[in-house]
Coordinates of C-alpha atoms and ligand atoms in Angstrom, one line a residue:
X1 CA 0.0 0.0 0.0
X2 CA 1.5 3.4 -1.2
X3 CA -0.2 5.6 1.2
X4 CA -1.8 5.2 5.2
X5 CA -5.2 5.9 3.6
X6 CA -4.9 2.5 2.1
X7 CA -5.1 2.5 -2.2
X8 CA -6.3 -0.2 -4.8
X9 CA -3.9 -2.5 -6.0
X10 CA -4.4 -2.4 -9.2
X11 CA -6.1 -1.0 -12.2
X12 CA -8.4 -4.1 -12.3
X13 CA -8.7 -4.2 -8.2
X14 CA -10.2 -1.1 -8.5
X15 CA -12.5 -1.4 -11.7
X16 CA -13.7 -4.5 -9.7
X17 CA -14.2 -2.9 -6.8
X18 CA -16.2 0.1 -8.4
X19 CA -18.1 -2.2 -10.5
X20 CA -18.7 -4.1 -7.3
X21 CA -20.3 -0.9 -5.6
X22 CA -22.2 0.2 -8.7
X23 CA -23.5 -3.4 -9.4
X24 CA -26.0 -4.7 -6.8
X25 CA -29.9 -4.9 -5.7
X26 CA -30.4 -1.7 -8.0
X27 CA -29.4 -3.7 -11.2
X28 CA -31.0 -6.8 -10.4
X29 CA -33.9 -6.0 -8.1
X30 CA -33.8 -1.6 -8.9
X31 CA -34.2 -1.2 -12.4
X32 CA -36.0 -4.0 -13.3
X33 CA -39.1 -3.7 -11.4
X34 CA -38.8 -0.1 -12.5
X35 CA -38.9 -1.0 -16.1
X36 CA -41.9 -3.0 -15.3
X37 CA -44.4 -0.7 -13.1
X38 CA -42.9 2.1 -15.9
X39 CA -44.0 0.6 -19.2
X40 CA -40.9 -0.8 -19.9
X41 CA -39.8 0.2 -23.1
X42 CA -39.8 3.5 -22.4
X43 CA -38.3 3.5 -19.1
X44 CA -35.2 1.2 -20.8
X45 CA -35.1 3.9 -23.1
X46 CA -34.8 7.1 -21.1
X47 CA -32.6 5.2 -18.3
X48 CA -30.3 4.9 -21.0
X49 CA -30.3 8.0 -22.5
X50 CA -29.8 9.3 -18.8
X51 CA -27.2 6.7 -17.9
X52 CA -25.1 7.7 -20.1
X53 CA -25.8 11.4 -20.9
X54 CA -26.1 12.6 -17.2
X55 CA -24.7 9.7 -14.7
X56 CA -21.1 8.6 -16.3
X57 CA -20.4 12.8 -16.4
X58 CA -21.3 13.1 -12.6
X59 CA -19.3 9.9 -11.4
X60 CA -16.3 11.3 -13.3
X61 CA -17.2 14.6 -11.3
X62 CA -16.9 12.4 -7.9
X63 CA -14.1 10.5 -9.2
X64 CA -12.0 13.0 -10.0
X65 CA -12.9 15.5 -7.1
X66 CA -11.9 12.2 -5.3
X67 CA -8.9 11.4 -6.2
X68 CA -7.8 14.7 -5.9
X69 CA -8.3 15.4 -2.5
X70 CA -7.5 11.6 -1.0
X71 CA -10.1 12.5 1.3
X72 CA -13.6 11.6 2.1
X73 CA -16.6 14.0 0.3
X74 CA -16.8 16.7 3.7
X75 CA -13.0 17.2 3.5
X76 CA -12.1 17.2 0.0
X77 CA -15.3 20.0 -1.3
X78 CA -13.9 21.9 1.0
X79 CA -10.4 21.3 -0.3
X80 CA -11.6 22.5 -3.8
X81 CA -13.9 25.8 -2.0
X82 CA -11.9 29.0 -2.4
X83 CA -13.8 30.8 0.5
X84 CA -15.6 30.3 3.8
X85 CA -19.2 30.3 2.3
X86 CA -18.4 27.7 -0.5
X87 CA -16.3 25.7 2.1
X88 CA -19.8 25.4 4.1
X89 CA -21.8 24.6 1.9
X90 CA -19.2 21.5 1.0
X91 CA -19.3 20.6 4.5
X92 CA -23.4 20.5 4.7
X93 CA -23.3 18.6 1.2
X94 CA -20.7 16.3 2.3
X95 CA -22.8 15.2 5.6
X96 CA -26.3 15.1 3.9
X97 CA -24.3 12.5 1.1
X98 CA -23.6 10.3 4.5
X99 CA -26.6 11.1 6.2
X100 CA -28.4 9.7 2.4
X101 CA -25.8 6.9 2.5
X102 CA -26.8 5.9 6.0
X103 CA -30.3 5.6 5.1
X104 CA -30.1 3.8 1.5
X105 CA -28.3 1.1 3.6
X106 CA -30.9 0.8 5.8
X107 CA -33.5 -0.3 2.8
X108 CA -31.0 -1.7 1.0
X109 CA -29.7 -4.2 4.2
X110 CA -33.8 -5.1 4.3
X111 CA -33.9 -6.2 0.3
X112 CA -30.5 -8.0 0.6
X113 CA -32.0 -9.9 3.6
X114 CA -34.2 -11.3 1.3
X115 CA -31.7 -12.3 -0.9
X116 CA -29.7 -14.3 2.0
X117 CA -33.0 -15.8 2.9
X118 CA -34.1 -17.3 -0.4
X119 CA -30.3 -18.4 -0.7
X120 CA -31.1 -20.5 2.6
X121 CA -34.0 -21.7 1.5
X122 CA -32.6 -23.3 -1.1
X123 CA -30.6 -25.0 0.9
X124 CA -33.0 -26.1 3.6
X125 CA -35.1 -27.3 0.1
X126 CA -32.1 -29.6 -1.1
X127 CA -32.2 -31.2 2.4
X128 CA -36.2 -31.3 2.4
X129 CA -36.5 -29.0 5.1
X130 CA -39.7 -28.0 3.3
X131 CA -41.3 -26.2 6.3
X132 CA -38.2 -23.9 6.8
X133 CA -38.1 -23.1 3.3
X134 CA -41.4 -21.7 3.5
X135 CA -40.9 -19.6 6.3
X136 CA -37.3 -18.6 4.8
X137 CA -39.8 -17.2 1.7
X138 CA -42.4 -15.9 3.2
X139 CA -42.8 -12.0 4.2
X140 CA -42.7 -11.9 8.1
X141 CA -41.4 -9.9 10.5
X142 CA -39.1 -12.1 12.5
X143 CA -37.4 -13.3 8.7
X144 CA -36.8 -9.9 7.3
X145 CA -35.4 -8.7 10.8
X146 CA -33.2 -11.8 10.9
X147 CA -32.2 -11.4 7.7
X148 CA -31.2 -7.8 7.7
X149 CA -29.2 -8.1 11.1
X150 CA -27.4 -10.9 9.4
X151 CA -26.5 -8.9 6.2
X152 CA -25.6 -5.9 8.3
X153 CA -22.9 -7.9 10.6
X154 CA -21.4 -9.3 7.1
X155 CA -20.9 -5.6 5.6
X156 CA -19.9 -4.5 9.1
X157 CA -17.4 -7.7 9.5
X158 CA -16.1 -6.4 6.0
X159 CA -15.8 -3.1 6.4
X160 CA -13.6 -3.0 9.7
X161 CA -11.2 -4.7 7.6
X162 CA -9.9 -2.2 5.8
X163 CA -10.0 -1.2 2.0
X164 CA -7.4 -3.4 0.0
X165 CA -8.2 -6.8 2.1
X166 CA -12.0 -6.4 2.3
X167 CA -13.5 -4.3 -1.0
X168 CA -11.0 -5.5 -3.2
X169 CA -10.6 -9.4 -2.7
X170 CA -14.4 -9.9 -2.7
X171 CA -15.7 -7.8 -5.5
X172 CA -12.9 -9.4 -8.1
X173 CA -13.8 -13.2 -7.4
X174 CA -17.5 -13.5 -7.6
X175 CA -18.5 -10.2 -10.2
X176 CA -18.5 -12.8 -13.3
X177 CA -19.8 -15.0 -12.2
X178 CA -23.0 -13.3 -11.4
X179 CA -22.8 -12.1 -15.0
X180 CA -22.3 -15.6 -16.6
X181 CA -25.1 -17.1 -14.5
X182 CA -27.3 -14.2 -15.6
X183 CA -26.8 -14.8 -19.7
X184 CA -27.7 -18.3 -19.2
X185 CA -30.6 -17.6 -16.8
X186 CA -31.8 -15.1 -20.0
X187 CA -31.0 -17.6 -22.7
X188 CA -33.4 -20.1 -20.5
X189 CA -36.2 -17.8 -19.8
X190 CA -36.4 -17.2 -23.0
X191 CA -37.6 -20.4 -24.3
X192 CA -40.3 -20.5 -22.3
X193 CA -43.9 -19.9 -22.8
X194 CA -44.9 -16.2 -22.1
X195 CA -41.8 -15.1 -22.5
X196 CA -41.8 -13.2 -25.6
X197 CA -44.8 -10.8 -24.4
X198 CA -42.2 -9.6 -21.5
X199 CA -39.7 -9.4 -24.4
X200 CA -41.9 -7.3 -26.5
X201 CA -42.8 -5.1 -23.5
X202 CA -39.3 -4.3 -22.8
X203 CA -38.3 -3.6 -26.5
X204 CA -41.1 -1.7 -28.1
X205 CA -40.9 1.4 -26.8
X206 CA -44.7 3.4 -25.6
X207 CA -42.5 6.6 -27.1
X208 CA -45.7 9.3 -25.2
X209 CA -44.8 7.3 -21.8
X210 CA -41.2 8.5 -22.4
X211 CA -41.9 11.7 -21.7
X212 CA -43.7 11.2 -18.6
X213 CA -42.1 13.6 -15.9
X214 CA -42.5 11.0 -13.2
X215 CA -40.7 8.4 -15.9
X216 CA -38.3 10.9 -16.4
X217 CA -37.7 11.5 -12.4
X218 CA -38.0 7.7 -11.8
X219 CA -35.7 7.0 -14.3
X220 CA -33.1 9.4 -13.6
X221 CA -33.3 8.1 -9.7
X222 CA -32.8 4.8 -10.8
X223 CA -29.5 5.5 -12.8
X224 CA -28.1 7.3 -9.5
X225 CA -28.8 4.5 -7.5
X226 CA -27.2 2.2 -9.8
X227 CA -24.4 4.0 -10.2
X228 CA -23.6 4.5 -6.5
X229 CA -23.6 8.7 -7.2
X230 CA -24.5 11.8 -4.9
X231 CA -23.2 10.2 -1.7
X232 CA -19.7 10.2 -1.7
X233 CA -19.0 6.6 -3.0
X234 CA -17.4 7.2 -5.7
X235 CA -16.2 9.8 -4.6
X236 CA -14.1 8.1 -2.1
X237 CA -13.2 5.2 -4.1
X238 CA -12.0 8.1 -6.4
X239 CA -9.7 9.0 -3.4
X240 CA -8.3 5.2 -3.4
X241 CA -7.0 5.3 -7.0
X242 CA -3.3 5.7 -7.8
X243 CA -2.3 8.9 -9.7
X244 CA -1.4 7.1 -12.7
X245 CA -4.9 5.7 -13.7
X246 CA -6.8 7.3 -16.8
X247 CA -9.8 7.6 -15.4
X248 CA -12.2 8.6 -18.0
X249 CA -11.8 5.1 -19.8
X250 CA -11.8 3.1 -16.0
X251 CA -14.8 5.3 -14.9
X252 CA -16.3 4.8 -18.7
X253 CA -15.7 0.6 -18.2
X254 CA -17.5 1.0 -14.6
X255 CA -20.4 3.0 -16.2
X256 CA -20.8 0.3 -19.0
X257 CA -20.2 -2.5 -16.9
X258 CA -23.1 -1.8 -14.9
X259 CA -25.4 -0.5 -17.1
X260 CA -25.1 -3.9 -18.8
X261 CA -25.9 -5.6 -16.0
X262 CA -29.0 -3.7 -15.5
X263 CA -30.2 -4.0 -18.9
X264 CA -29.6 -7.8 -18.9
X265 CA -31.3 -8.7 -16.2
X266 CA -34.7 -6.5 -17.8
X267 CA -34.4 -9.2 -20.2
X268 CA -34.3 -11.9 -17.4
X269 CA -36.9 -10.4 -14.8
X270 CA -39.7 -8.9 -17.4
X271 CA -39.6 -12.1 -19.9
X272 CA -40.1 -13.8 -16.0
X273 CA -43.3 -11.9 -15.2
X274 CA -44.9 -12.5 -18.3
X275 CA -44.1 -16.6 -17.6
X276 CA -45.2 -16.6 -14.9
X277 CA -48.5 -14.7 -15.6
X278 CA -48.8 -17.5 -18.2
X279 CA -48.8 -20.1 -15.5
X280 CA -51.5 -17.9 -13.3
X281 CA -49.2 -16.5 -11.1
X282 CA -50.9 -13.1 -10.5
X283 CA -48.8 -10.0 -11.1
X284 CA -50.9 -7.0 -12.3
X285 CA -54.0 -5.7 -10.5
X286 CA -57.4 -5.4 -12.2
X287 CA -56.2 -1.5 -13.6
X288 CA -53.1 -3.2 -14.4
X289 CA -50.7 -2.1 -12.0
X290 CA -48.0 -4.1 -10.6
X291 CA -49.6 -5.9 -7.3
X292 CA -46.1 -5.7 -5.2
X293 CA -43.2 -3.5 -6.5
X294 CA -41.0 -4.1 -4.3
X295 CA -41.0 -8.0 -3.7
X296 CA -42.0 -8.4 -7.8
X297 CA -38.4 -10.2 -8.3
X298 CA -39.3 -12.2 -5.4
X299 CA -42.8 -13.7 -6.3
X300 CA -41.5 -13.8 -10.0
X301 CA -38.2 -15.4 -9.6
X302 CA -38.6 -18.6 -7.7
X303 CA -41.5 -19.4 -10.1
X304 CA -39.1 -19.5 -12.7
X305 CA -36.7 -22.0 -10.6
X306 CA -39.6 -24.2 -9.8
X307 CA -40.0 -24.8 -13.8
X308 CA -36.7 -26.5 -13.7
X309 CA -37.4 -29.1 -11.5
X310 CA -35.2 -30.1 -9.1
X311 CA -32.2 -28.4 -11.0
X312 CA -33.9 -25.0 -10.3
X313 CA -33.3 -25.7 -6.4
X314 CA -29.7 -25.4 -7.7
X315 CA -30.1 -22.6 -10.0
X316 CA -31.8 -20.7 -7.1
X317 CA -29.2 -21.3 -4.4
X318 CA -26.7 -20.0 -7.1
X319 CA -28.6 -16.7 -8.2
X320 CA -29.6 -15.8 -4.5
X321 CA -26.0 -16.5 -3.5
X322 CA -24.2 -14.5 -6.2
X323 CA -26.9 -11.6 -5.4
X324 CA -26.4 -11.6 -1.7
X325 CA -22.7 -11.5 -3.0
X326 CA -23.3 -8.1 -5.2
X327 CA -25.0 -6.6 -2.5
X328 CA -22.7 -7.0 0.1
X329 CA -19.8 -5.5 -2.6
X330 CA -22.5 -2.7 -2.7
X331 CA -23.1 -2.2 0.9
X332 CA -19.6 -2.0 2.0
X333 CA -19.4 1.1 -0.5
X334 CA -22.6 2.1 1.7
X335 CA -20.8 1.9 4.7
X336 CA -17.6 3.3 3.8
X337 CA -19.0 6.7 3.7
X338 CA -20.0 7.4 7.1
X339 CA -17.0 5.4 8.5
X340 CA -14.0 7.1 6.4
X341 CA -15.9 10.4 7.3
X342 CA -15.8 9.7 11.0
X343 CA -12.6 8.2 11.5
X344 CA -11.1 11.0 9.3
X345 CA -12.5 13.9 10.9
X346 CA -13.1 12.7 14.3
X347 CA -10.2 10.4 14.9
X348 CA -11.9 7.0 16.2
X349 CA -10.8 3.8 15.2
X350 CA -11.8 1.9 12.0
X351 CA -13.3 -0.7 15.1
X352 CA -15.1 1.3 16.9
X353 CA -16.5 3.3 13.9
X354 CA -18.0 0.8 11.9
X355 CA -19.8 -1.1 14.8
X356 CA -21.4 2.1 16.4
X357 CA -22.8 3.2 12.8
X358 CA -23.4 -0.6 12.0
X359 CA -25.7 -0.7 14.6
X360 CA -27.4 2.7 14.2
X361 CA -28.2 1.5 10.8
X362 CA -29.3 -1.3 11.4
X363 CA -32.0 0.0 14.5
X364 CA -32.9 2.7 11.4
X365 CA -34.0 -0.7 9.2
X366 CA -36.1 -2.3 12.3
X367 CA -37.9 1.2 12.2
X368 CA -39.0 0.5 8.4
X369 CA -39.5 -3.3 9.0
X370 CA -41.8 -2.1 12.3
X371 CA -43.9 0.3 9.6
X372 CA -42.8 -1.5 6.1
X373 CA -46.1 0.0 4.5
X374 CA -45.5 3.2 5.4
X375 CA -41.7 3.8 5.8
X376 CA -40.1 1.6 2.9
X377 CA -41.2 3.5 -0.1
X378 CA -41.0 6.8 1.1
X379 CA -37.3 5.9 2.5
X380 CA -36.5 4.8 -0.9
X381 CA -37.7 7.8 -3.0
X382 CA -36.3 10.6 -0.5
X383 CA -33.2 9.1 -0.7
X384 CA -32.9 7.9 -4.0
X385 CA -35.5 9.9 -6.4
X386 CA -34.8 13.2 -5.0
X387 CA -31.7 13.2 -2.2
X388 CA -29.2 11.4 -4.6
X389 CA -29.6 13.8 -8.1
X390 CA -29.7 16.8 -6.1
X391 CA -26.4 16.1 -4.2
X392 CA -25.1 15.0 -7.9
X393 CA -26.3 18.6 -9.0
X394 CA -24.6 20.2 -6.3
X395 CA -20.8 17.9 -7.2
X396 CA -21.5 19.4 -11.1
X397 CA -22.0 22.9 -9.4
X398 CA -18.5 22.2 -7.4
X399 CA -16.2 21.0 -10.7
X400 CA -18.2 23.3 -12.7
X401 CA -18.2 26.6 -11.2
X402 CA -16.3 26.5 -7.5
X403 CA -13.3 24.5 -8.2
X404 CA -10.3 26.4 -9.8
X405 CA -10.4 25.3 -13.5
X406 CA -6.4 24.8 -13.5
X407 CA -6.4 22.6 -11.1
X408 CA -9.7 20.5 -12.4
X409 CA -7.9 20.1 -15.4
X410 CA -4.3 19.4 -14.3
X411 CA -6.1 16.7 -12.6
X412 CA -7.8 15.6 -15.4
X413 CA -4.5 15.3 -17.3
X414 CA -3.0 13.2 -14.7
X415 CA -2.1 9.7 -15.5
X416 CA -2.7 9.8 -19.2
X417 CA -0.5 13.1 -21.0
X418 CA -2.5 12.4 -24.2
X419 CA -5.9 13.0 -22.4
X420 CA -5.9 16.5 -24.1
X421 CA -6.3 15.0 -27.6
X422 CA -9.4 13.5 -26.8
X423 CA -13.1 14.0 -26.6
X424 CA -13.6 13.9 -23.4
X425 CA -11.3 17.0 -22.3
X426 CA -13.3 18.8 -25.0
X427 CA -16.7 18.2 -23.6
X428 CA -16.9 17.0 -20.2
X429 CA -15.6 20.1 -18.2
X430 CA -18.2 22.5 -20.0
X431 CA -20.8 19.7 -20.0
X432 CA -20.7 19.4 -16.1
X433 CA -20.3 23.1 -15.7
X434 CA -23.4 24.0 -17.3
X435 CA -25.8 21.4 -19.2
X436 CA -25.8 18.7 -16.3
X437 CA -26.8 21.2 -13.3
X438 CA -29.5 22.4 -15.7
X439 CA -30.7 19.1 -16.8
X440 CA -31.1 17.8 -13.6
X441 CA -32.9 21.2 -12.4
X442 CA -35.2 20.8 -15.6
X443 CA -36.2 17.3 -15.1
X444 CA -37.1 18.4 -11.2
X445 CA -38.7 21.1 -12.2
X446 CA -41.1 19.4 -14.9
X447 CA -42.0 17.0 -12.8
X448 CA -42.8 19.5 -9.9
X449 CA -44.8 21.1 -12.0
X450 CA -46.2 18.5 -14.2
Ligands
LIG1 N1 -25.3 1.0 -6.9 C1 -25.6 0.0 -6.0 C2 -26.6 -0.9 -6.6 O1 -26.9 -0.8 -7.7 C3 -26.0 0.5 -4.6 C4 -25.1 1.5 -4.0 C5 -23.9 1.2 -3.5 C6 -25.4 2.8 -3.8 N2 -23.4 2.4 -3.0 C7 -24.3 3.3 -3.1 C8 -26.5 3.6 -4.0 C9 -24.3 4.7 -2.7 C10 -26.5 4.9 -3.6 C11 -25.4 5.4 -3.0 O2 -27.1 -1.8 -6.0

């Protein structure tokens, strides 16, 4: 390790390990049941278009602004602020992206419990513990609080480990293959009855739904959560790279990586629905809404299994595995942000850091499991509809107009010297400056309005 602060091995340890923040339950459980309580088509259509136009500038914003400072997000905005106002208004960005971190990990811990409990009930099915695998699969109390507790001491076990040994090691290993088992799981759903109507649902874009504000808003929400942004992740794996990466391709890989993964499993989870509505599972209410968002993936899933025979008890164990896997590489990003920020600026221990805010977290998720009806959505869409593109659109604001262009560029050019030549020195500074801030305003504004 070059520095105390503890940096990525290697160019591929930290691709994995950004990939492995940016790729969990929003891919697989996120944008999918998006897609399918947002017409589909449409929503695949703008997520891209936002994805790529919107989310890849403002990760390279946290990235860079990252790996600039070596510091967590409170500590390095105010690095870049040239005065006392711009200074606090860092530090008040820089908490509410921990205080927004705190809380998407105490959803997210809930949704990955689920994952570890259909994982063990495949287990207890293989050894005919039938009863247990019911329970293990049904929504209760006592499972989801179990279940989260036990997710939250894994990401806490990780995280007091350090960067290299914990983030690293475990988002390399296990990455592909979740993405190999998810191309077969697609090229098997697909030749199933039913499945092309989910196929044609998530292709054929409704083209008036695309311009839906609340589409828009959703979809916009979803692409920040997937990509980890407006928190200070990135931002603070940013800080982790060595000098000598060229990070406009590695953030470009991360970006791709994960958008992939999102896209791919659309074509696993809607082709699903439509199977399983084909063998009477009911999915869509009488007005033909979805009947459960957030446990869709959950109803929809195991069907599919079950048409393998006893081979799906297999196929399940391995897709709730590699899933609890991806969200645990996502967590620990979670995590990081509130424990880097409070060891850095307060001087505890790594220890003693991550098991306090561990367990604030995880009293915050028995609050939402206590009132799930009422608490879950609304903690989801504060944090990630609105809280995480605003905090991106204040990180534009920062590169854009606060930070000292010489030295936003002479970090840019860092680590590649032929940077300048290309198109992304061209754009990207202007573009974050001023058409992403107004972007995100607009798409805020219509939908406040509309
Ligand atoms: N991007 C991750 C996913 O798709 C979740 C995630 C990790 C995240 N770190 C984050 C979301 C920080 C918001 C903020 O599952």
């Amino acid at each position: 390790m070059a520095s105390p602060r503890g940096e990525f091995s290697s160019r591929l340890g930290f691709i994995m390990a950004a990939a492995g923040s940016a790729v969990g339950l929003g891919n697989i459980w996120g944008f999918p049941t998006q897609a399918a309580s947002n017409g589909g088509a449409a929503f695949l259509l703008v997520y891209l278009i936002l994805a790529f136009t919107l989310a890849y500038p403002v990760l390279m914003a946290e990235l860079i602004i990252g790996r600039h400072a070596h510091a967590n997000a409170v500590n390095a905005l105010r690095l870049i602020s040239p005065n006392r106002v711009t200074r606090r208004i860092g530090t008040a960005t820089g908490i509410t992206g921990f205080i927004v971190a705190s809380f998407i990990l105490s959803f997210y811990a809930i949704v990955a419990g689920w994952m570890l409990a259909h994982c063990v009930a495949a287990v207890s099915e293989l050894f005919r513990f039938n009863g247990l695998a019911e329970w293990l699969t049904e929504f209760s109390f006592a499972r989801n609080l179990g279940f989260m507790l036990i997710f939250m001491a894994l990401t806490v076990g990780i995280i007091s480990e350090g960067v290299q040994q914990g983030i690293e090691r475990w988002s390399s290993r296990l990455m592909p293959m979740l993405l190999i088992s998810l191309v077969l799981l697609v090229l098997y759903v697909f030749t199933l009855e039913g499945a092309m109507d989910g196929l044609r649902v998530y292709l054929l874009p409704d083209f008036e739904r695309a311009l839906a504000p609340d589409l828009i808003l959703n979809a916009l929400g979803a692409a920040f959560f997937s990509l980890s942004l407006g928190v200070g992740t990135m931002l603070i794996y940013g800080s982790y790279i060595s000098d000598r990466e060229n990070l406009p391709v590695v953030g470009g890989l991360v970006t791709l990586v994960d958008i992939c993964i999102a896209v791919l499993a659309g074509f696993l989870v809607l082709p699903a629905m439509y199977v399983a509505l084909h063998n009477g599972v009911e999915i869509f209410t009488a007005t033909g809404e979805l009947i459960s968002e957030d446990t869709l993936i959950f109803n929809v899933l195991p069907r599919l299994f079950d048409t393998m025979g006893l081979a799906g008890v297999v196929v399940s164990l391995l897709f709730f595995f590699l899933m609890s896997i991806a969200a645990l590489t996502s967590s620990i990003s979670m995590l990081e942000v509130p424990v880097a920020y409070t060891i850095e600026e307060h001087g505890v221990g790594r220890k003693r850091a991550v098991v306090v805010i561990g367990t604030l977290i995880a009293i915050a998720s028995t609050v939402i499991l206590l009132n799930f009806e009422a608490l879950f959505g609304l903690v989801v869409a504060a944090t990630t509809r609105y809280s995480q593109p605003l905090l991106g659109f204040v990180f534009c604001v920062y590169v854009g107009w606060i930070w000292h262009r010489d030295q936003l560029l002479q970090e840019v050019r860092k680590g590649s010297d032929r940077v300048e030549h290309g198109l992304f020195w061209k754009i990207w500074p202007g573009y974050v400056r001023v058409v992403c801030p107004v972007i995100i305003l607009l798409i805020f504004a219509q939908s406040l309005l509309g």
